[in-house]
CSV table of C-alpha atoms in Angstrom, one decimal:
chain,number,residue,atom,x,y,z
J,672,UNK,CA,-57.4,-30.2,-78.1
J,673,UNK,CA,-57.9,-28.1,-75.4
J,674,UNK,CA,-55.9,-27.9,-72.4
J,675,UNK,CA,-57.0,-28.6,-68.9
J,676,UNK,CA,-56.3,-25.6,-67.6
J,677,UNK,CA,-58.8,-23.5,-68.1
J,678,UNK,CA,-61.8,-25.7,-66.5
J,679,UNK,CA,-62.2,-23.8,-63.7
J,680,UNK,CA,-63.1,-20.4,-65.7
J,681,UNK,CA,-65.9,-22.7,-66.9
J,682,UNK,CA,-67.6,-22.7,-63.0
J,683,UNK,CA,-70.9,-21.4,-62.3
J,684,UNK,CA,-70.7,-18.1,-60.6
J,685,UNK,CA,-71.4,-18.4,-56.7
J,686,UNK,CA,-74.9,-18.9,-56.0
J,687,UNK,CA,-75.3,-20.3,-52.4
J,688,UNK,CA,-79.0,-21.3,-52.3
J,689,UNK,CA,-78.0,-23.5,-55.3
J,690,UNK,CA,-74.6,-25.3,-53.3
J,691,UNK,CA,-75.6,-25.5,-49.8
J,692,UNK,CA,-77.6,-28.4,-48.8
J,693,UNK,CA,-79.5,-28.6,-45.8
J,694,UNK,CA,-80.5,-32.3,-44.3
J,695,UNK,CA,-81.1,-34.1,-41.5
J,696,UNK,CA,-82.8,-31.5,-40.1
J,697,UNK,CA,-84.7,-31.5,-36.4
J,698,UNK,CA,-86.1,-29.2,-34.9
J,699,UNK,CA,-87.2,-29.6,-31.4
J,700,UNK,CA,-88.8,-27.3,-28.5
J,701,UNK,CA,-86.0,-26.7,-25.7
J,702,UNK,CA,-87.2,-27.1,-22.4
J,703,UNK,CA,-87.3,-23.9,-20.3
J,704,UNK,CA,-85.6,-23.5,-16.5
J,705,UNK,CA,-88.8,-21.9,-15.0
J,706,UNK,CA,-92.8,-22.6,-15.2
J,707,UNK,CA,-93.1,-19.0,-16.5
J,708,UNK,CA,-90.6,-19.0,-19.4
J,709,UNK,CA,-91.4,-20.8,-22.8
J,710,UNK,CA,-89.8,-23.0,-24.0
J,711,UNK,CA,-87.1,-22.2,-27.3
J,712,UNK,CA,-86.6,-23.5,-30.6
J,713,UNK,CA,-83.7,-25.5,-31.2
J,714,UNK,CA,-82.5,-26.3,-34.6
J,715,UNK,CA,-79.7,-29.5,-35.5
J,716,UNK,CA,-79.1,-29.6,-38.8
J,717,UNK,CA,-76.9,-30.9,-41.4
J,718,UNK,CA,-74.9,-28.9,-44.1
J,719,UNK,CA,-73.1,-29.7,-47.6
J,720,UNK,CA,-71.6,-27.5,-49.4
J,721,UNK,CA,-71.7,-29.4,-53.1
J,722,UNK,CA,-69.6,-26.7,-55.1
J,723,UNK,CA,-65.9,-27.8,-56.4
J,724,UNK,CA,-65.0,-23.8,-56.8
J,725,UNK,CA,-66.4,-21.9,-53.5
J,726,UNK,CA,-65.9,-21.6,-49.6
J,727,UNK,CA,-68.9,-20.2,-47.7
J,728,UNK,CA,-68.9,-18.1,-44.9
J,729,UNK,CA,-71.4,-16.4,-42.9
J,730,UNK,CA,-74.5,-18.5,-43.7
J,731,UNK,CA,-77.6,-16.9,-43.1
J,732,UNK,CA,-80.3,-19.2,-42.8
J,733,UNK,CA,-84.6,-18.4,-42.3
J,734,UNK,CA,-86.2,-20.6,-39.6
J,735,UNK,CA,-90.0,-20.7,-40.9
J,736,UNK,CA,-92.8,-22.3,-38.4
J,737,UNK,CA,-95.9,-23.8,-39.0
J,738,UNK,CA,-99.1,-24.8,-37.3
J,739,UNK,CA,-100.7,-28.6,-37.4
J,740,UNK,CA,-102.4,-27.2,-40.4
J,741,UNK,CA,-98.6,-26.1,-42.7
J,742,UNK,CA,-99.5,-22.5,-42.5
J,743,UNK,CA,-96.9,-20.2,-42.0
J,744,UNK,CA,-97.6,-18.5,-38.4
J,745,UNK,CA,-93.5,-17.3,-38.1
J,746,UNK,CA,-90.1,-16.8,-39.3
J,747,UNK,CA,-86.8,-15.7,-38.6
J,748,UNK,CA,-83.3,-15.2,-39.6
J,749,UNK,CA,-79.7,-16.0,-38.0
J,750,UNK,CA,-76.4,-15.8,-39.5
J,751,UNK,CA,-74.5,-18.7,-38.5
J,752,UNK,CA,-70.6,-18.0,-38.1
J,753,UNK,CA,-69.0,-20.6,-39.4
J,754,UNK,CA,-66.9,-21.6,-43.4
J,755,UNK,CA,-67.9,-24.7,-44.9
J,756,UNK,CA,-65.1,-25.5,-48.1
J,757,UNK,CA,-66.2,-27.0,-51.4
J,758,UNK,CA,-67.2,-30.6,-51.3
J,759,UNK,CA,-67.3,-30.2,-47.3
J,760,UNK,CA,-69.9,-31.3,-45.0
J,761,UNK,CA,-71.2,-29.5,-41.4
J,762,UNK,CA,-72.8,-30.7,-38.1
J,763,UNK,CA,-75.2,-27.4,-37.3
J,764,UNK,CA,-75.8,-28.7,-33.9
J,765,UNK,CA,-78.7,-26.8,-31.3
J,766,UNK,CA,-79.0,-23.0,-32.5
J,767,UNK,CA,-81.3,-21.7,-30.2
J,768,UNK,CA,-84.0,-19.2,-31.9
J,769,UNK,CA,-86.1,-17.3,-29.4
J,770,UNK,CA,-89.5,-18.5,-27.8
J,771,UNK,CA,-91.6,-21.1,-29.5
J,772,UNK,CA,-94.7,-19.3,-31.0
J,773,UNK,CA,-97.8,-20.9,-29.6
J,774,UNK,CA,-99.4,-23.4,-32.0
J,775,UNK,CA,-95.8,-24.1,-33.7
J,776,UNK,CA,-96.0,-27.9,-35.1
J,777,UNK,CA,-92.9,-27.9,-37.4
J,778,UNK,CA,-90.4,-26.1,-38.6
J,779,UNK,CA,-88.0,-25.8,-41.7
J,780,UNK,CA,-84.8,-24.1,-42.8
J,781,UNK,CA,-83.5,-22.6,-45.8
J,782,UNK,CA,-80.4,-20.9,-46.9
J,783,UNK,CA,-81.0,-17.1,-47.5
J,784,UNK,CA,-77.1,-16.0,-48.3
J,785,UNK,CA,-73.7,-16.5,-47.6
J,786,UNK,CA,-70.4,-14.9,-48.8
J,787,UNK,CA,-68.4,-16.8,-51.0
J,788,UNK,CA,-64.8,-17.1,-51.5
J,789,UNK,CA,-63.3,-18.8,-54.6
J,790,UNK,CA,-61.3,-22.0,-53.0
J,791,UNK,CA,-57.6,-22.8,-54.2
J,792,UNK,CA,-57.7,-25.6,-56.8
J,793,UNK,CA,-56.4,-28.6,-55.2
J,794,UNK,CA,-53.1,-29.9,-56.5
């Protein structure tokens, strides 16, 4: 029989567009303090990490709009500065990304990268 102690050798490498999961997601159109400003996006979401192994830091995330008709008319990219640990869930709450494009219906968000650190096996 084998032992036990190996099983973590046996882990995927890092891939964080595979262990983050993003839900709950609402994206809304921020109300502006003058007539002649637009208003912003602002983006609530919620994110698991579902690895065992990895800590991820760094997160960058694309913010991709769409008309009433699900074409693509924008995109952009932030790097949120946070860690989220293996098996850990995070509250993303109201990141504010720039004007709202005219037209813009919905919006979505992906995971582009992060930096991964192994995590310290639990004992």
């Amino acid at each position: 029989m084998a032992c036990q102690s190996g099983q973590r050798e046996n882990q995927l490498p890092s891939n964080a567009y595979r262990d983050l999961l993003i839900d709950r997601v609402v994206w809304e159109k921020g109300d502006s303090k003058n007539v002649k400003d637009t208003a912003t996006n602002l983006h609530t979401f919620t994110l698991t990490n579902t690895s065992d192994a990895y800590a991820y830091r760094q997160i960058e995330v694309r913010f991709n709009y769409f008309d009433s008709t699900y074409h693509k008319i924008g995109s952009s990219q932030k790097i949120l500065d946070k860690t989220i640990g293996p098996r850990a869930a995070l509250i993303v709450g109201k990141i504010q990304d720039g004007k709202v494009q005219a037209g813009a219906k919905s919006s979505t968000v992906t995971i582009v990268n992060a930096v991964a650190e192994r995590a310290e096996p639990e004992k």
